[in-house]
mmCIF file of C-alpha atoms in Angstrom:
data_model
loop_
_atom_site.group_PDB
_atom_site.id
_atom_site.type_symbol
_atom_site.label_atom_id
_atom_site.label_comp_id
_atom_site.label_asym_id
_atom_site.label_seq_id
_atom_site.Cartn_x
_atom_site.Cartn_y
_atom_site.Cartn_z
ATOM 1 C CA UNK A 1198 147.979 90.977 68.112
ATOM 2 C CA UNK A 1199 145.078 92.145 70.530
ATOM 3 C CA UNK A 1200 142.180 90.009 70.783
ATOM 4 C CA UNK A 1201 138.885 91.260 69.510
ATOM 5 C CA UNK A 1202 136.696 89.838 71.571
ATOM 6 C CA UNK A 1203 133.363 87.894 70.125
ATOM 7 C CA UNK A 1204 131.174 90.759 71.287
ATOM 8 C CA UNK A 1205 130.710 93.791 73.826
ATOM 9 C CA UNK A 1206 127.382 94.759 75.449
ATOM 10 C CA UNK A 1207 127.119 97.936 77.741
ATOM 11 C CA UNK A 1208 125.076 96.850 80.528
ATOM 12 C CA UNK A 1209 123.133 99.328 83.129
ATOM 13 C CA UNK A 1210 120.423 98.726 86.255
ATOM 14 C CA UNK A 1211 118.393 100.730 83.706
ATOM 15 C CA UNK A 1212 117.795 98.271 81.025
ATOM 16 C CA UNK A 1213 118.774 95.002 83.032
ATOM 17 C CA UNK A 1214 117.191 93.707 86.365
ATOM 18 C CA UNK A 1215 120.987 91.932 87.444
ATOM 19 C CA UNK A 1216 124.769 92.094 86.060
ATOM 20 C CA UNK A 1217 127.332 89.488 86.779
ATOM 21 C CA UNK A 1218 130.743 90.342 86.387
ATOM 22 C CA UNK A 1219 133.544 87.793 86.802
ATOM 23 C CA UNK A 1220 136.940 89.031 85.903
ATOM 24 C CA UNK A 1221 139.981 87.053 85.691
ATOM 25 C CA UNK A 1222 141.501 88.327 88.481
ATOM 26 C CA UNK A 1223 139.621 89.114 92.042
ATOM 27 C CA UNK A 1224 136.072 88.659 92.843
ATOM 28 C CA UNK A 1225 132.918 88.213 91.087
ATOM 29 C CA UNK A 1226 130.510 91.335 91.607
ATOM 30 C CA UNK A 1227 127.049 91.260 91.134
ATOM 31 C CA UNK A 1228 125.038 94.631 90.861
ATOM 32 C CA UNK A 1229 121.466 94.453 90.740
ATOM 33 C CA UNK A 1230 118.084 96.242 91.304
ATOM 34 C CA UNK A 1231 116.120 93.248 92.634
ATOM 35 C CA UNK A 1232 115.782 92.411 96.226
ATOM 36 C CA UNK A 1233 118.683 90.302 97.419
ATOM 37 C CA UNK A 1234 116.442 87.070 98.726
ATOM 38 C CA UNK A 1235 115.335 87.232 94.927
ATOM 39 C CA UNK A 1236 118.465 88.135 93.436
ATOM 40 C CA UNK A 1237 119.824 85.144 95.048
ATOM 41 C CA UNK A 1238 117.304 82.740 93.986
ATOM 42 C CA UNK A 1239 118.149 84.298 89.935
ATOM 43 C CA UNK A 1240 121.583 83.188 90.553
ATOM 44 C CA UNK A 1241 121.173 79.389 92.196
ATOM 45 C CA UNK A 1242 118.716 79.177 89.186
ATOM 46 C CA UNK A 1243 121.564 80.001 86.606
ATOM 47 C CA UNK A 1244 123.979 77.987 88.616
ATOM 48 C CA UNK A 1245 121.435 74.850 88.200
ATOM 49 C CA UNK A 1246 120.991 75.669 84.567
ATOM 50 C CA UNK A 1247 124.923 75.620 83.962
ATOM 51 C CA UNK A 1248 125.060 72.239 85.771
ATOM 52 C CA UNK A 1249 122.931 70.498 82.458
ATOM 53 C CA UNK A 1250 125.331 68.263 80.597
ATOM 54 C CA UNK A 1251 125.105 68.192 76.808
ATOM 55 C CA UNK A 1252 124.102 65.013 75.577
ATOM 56 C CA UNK A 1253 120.929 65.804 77.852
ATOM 57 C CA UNK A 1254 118.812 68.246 75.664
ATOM 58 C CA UNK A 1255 115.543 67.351 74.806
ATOM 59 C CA UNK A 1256 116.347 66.254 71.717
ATOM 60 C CA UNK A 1257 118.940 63.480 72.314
ATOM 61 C CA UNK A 1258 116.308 62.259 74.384
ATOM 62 C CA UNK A 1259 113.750 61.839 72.003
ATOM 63 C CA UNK A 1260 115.403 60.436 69.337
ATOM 64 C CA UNK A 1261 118.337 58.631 71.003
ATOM 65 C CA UNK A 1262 120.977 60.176 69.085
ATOM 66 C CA UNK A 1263 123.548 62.711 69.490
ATOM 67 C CA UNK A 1264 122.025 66.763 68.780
ATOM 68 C CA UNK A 1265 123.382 67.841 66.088
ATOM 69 C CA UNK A 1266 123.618 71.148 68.049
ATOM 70 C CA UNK A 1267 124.778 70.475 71.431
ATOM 71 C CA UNK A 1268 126.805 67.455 70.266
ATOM 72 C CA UNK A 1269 128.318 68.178 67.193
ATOM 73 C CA UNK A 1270 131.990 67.726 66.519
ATOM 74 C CA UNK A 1271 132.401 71.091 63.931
ATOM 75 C CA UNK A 1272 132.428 74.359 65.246
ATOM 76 C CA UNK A 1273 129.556 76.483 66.799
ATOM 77 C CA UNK A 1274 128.735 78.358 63.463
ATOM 78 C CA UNK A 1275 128.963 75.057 61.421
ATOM 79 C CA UNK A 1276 126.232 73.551 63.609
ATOM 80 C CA UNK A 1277 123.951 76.322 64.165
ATOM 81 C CA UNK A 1278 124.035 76.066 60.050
ATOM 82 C CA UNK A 1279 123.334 72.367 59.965
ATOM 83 C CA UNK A 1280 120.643 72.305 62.998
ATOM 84 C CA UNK A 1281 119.099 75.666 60.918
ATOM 85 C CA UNK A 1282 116.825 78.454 62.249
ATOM 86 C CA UNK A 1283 114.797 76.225 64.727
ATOM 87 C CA UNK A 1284 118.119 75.404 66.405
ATOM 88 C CA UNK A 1285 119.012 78.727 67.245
ATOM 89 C CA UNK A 1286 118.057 78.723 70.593
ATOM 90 C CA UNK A 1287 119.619 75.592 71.712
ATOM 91 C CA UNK A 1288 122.962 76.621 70.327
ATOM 92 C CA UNK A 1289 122.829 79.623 71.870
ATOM 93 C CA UNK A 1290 122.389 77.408 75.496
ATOM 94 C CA UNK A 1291 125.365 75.238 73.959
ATOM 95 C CA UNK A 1292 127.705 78.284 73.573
ATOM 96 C CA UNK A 1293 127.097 79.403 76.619
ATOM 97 C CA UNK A 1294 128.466 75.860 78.372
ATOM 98 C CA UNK A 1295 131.269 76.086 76.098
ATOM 99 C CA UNK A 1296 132.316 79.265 77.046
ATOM 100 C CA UNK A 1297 131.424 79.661 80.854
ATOM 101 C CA UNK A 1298 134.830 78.932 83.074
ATOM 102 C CA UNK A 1299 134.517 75.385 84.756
ATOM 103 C CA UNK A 1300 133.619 76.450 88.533
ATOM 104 C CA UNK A 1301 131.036 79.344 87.121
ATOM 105 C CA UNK A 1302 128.296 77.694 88.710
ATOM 106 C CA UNK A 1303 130.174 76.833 91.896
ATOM 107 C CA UNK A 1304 131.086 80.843 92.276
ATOM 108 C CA UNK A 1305 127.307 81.595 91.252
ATOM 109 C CA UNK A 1306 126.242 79.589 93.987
ATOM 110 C CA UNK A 1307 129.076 80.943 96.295
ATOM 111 C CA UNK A 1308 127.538 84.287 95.808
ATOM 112 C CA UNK A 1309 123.857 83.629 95.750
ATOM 113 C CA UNK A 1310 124.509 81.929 99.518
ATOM 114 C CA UNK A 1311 126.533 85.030 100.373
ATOM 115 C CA UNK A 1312 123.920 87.489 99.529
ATOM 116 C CA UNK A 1313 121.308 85.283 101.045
ATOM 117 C CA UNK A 1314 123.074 84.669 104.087
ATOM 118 C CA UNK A 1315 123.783 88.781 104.380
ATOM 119 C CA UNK A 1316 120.455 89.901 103.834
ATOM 120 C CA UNK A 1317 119.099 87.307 106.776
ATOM 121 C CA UNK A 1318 122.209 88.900 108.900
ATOM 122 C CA UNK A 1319 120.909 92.578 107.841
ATOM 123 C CA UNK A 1320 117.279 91.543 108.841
ATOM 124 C CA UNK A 1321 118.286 89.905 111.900
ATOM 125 C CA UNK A 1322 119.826 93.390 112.950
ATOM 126 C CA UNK A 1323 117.076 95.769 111.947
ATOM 127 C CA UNK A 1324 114.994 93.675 113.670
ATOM 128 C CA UNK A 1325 116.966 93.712 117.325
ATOM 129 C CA UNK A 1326 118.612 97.077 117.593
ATOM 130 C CA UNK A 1327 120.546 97.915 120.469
ATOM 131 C CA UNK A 1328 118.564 99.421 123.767
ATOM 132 C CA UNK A 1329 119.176 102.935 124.642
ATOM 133 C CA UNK A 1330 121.222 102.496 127.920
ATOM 134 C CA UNK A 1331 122.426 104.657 130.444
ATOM 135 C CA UNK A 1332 125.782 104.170 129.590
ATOM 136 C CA UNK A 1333 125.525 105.501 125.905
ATOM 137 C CA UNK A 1334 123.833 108.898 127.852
ATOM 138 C CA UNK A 1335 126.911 109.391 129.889
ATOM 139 C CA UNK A 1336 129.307 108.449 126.507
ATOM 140 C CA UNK A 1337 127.145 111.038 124.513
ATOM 141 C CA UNK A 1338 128.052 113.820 128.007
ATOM 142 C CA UNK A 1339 131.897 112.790 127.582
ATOM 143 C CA UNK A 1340 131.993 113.109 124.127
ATOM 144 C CA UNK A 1341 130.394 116.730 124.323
ATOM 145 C CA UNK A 1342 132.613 117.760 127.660
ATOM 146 C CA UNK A 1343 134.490 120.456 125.703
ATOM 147 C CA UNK A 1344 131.199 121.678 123.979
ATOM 148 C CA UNK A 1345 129.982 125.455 125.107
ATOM 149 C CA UNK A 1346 127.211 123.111 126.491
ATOM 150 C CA UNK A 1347 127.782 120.184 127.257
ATOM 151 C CA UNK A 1348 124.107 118.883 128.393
ATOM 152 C CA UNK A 1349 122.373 120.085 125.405
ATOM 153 C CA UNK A 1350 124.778 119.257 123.095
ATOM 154 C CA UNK A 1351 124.559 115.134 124.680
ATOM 155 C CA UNK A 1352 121.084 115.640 124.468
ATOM 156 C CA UNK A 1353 120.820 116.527 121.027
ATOM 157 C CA UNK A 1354 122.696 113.311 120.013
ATOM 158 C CA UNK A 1355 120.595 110.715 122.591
ATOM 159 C CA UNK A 1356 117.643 112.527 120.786
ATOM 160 C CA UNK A 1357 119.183 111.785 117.203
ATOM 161 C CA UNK A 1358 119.827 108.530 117.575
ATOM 162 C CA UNK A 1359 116.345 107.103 116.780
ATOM 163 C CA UNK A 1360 117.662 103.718 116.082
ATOM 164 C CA UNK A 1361 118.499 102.717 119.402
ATOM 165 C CA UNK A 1362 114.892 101.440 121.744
ATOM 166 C CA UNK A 1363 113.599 102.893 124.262
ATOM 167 C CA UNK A 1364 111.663 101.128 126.869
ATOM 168 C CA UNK A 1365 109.976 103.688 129.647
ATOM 169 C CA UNK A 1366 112.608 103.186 131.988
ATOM 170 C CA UNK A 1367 115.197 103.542 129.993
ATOM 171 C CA UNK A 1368 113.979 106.847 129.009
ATOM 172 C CA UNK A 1369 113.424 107.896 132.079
ATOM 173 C CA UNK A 1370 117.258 106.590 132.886
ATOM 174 C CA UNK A 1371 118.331 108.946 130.583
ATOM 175 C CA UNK A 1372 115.766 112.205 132.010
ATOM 176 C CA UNK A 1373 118.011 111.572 135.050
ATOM 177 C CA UNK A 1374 121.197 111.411 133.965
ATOM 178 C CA UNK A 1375 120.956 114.352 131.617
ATOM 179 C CA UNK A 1376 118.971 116.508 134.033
ATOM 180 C CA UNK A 1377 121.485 115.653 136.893
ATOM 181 C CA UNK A 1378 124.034 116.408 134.945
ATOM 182 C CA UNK A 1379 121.989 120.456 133.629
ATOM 183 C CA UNK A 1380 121.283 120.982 137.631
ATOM 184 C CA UNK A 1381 125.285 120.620 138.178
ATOM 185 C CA UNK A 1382 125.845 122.744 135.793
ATOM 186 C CA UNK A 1383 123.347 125.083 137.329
ATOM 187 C CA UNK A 1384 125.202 124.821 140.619
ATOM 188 C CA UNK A 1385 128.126 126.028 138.897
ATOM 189 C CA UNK A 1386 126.573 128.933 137.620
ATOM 190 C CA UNK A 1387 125.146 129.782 140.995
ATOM 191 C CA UNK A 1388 128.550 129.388 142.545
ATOM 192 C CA UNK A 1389 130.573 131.406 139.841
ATOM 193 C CA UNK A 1390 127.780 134.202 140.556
ATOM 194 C CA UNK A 1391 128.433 134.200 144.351
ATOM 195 C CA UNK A 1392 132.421 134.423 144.268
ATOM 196 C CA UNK A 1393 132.371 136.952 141.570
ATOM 197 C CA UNK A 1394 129.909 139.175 143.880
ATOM 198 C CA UNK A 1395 132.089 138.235 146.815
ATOM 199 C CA UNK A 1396 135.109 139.321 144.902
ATOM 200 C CA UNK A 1397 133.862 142.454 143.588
ATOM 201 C CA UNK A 1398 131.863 144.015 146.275
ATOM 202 C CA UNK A 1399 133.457 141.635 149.580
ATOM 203 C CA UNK A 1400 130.581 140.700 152.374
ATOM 204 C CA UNK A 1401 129.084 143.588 153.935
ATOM 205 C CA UNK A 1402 125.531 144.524 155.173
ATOM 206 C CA UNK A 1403 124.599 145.532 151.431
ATOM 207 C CA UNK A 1404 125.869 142.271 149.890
ATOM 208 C CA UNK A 1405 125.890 139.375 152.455
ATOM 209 C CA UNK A 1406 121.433 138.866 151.791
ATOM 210 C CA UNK A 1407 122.538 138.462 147.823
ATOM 211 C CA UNK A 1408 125.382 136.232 148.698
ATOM 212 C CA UNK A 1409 123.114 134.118 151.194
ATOM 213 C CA UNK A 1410 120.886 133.853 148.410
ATOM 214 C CA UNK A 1411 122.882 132.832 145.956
ATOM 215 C CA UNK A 1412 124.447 130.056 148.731
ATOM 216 C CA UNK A 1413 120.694 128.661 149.278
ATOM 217 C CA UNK A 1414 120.104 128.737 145.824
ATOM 218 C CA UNK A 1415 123.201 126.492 145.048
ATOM 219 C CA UNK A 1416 123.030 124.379 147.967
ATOM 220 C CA UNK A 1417 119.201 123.190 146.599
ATOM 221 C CA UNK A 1418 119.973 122.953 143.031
ATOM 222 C CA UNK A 1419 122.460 120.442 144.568
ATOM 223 C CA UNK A 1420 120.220 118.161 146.468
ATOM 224 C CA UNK A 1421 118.195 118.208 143.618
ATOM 225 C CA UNK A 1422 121.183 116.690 141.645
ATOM 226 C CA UNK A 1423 121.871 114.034 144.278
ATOM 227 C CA UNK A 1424 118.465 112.788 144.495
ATOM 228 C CA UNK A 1425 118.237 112.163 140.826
ATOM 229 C CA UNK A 1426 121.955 110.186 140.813
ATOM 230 C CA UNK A 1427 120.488 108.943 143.773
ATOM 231 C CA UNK A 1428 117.489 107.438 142.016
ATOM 232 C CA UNK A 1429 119.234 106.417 138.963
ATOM 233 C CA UNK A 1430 121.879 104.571 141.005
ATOM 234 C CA UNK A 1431 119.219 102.495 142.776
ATOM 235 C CA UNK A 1432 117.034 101.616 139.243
ATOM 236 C CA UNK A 1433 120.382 100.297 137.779
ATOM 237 C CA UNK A 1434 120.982 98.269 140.743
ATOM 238 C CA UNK A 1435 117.830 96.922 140.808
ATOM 239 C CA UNK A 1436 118.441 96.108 136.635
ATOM 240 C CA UNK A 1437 121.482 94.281 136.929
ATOM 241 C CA UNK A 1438 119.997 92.147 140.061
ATOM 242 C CA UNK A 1439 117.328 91.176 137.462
ATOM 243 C CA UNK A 1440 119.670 90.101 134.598
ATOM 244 C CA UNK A 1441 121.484 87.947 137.150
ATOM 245 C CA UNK A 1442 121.365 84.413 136.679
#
């Protein structure tokens, strides 16, 4: 025979601010549209709540014998009936206890110290992202070697990446490397230019002022190159003297 069970709710993030679900198998999830420091505090608060022993209600206390509600032998329905209407919402406490699984407010806890303990890690992150260094620039040029362009392509994605810092000279790190790498690319322009004029036409009166041309051109668009490596190579020296104990 299937089992009908006591009652079905459809719950959304619509109409309700959290939903637990613990299944009998695998973990508990918990959806819900509050903020997670909040959201955890809902769900040490239920865990608390759950932790009241019956015997303990307000009215035991004050009269020093067992609640007919929380404490009665008969079934749930046969006490709500006995403790009438202006019981109704201390049964409905009592049937909760009865029916909640015995480490409920253990895995409520669990969870509420999970999410807590993410959202601080999540924080902790967005509030110390990772430096723009040199060494993502040249990761961003080999991962765009085989593009048609290579240095505007790795430019495009140091530019994209707006959640890494950038401290002055870090940026200006990165103007070097990327620009040394665009003159080199220049000089290879240059120099394709000059051997396919060489090969065409050969070096004669008529050709050897363009081909000198395009040789001074190339050798300067060099230099250029070396002085910024140059540069760059001395700044990160200079960095990783300073970061040394």
């Amino acid at each position: 025979m299937t089992r009908i069970p006591d009652a079905v709710a459809v719950a959304s993030l619509d109409t309700h601010r959290m939903i637990v679900a613990v299944p009998n198998e695998g973990p508990a999830e918990v959806s819900c549209n509050l903020p997670r420091p909040v959201a955890a505090s809902v769900l040490r608060q239920l865990a608390d709540g759950l932790d009241s022993p019956a015997g303990r209600c307000e009215t035991a206390l004050a009269t020093g014998w067992p609640c007919p509600v929380h404490d009665a032998p008969t079934s749930p329905s046969r006490a709500l009936l006995d403790a009438g209407a202006e019981a109704a919402p201390a049964f409905a406490r009592s049937v909760s206890k009865a029916q909640r699984p015995a480490a409920l407010d253990a895995l409520l806890g669990y969870v509420a110290g999970n999410m807590a303990s993410t959202d601080d890690q999540r924080q902790a992150n967005e509030e110390t992202p990772a430096p723009l260094t040199a060494d993502d620039v040249r990761a961003a040029l080999d991962f765009n070697q085989d593009d048609r362009d290579q240095v505007l392509a790795a430019l495009r994605d140091v530019l994209l990446d707006t959640t890494a810092t950038r401290t002055p000279a870090q940026a200006l790190g990165a103007a070097r490397i990327l620009l040394t790498a665009h003159a080199r690319q220049l000089a290879a322009l240059v120099e394709a230019e000059h051997n396919a004029t060489q090969s065409r036409w050969g070096l004669n009166r008529s050709t050897r002022g363009l081909l000198t041309g395009y040789s001074n051109a190339r050798r300067t668009i060099r230099t250029y190159a070396d002085r910024l490596a140059d540069e760059q190579a001395l700044a990160e020296g200079a960095a990783n003297e300073q970061v040394k104990p």
